[in-house]
Tab-separated table of C-alpha atoms in Angstrom:
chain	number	residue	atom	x	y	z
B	1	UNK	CA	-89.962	33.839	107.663
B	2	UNK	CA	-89.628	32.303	111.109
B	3	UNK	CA	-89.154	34.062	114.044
B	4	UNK	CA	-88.172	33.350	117.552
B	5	UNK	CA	-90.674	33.889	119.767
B	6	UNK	CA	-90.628	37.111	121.886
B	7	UNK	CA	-87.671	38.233	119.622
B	8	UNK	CA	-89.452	39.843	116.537
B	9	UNK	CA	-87.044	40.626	113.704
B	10	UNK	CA	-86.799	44.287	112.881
B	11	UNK	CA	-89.038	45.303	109.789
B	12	UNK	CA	-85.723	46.114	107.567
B	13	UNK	CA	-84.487	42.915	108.164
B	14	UNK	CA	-87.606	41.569	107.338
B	15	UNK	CA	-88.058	43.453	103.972
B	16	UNK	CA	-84.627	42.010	103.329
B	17	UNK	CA	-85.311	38.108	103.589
B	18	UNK	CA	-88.964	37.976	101.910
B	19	UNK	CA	-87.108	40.146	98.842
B	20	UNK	CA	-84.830	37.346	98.501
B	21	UNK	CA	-87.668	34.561	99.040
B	22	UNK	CA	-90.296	36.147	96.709
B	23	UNK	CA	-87.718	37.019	93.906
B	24	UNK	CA	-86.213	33.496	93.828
B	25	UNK	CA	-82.802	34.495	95.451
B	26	UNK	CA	-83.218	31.537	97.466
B	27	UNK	CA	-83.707	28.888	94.852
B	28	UNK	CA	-80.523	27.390	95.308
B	29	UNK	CA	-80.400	27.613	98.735
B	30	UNK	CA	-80.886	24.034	100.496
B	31	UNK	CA	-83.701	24.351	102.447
B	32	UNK	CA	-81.814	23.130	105.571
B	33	UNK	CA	-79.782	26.064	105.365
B	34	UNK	CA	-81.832	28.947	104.706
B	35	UNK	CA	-81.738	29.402	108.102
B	36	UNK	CA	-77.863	30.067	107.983
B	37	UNK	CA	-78.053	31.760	104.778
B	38	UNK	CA	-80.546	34.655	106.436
B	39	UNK	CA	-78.367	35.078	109.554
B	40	UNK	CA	-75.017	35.776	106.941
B	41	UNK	CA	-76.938	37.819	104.350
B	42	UNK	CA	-78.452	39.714	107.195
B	43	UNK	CA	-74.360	39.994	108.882
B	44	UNK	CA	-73.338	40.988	105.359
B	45	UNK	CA	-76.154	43.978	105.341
B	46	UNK	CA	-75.075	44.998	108.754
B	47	UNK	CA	-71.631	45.568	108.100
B	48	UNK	CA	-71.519	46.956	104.907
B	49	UNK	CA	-75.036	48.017	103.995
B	50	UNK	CA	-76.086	49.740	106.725
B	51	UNK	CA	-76.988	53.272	105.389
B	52	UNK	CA	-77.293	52.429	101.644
B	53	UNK	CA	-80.021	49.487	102.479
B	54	UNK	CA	-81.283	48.608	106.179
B	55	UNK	CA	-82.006	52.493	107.043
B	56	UNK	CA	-83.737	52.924	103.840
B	57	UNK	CA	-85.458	49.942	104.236
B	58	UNK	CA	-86.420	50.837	108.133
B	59	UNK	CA	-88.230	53.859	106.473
B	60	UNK	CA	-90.604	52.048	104.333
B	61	UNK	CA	-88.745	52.725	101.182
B	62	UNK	CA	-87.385	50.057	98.457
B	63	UNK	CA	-85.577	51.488	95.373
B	64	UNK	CA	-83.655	50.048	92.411
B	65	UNK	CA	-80.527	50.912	94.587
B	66	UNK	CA	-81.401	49.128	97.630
B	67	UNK	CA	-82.911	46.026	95.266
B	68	UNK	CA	-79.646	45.895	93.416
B	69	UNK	CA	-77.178	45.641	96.451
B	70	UNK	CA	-79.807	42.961	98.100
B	71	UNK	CA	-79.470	40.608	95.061
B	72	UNK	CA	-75.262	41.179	95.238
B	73	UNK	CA	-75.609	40.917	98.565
B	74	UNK	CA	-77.330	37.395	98.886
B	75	UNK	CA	-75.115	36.311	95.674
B	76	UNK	CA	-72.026	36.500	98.118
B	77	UNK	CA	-73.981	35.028	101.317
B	78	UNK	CA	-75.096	32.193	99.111
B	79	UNK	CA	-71.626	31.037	97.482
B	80	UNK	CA	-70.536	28.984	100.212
B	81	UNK	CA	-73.970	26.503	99.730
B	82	UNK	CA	-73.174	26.456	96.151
């Protein structure tokens, strides 16, 4: 997870990218576009996700729920490097 510098990424969105890294969402990502990948997974999350994941995840708290709409989540950001 890189990060600009002086422009730290807030914790939900954090939680969000290192599910998809350490749960091998992003093993068919090419690597020279995971960058792109985060930025529309993360869009995806912010428009329609909002309350049912980034909140939750803001609080600390990861559920089944919030794992499940991830994974569909970064299916659909990831279809247009497949």
């Amino acid at each position: 997870l890189v990060q600009p510098q002086y422009s730290p990424m807030p914790v939900e969105q954090q939680i969000a990218i290192l599910y998809c890294g350490t749960n091998g969402l992003l093993k068919n990502i090419p690597l020279d576009k995971v960058t792109e990948f985060e930025k529309r997974l993360l869009s995806f999350l912010e428009l329609n996700h909002q309350a049912d994941v980034l909140d939750i995840l803001k609080q600390g708290t990861i559920n089944d729920d919030v794992t499940k709409i991830i994974r569909e989540t970064s299916e659909k950001a990831a279809q247009q490097f497949l």
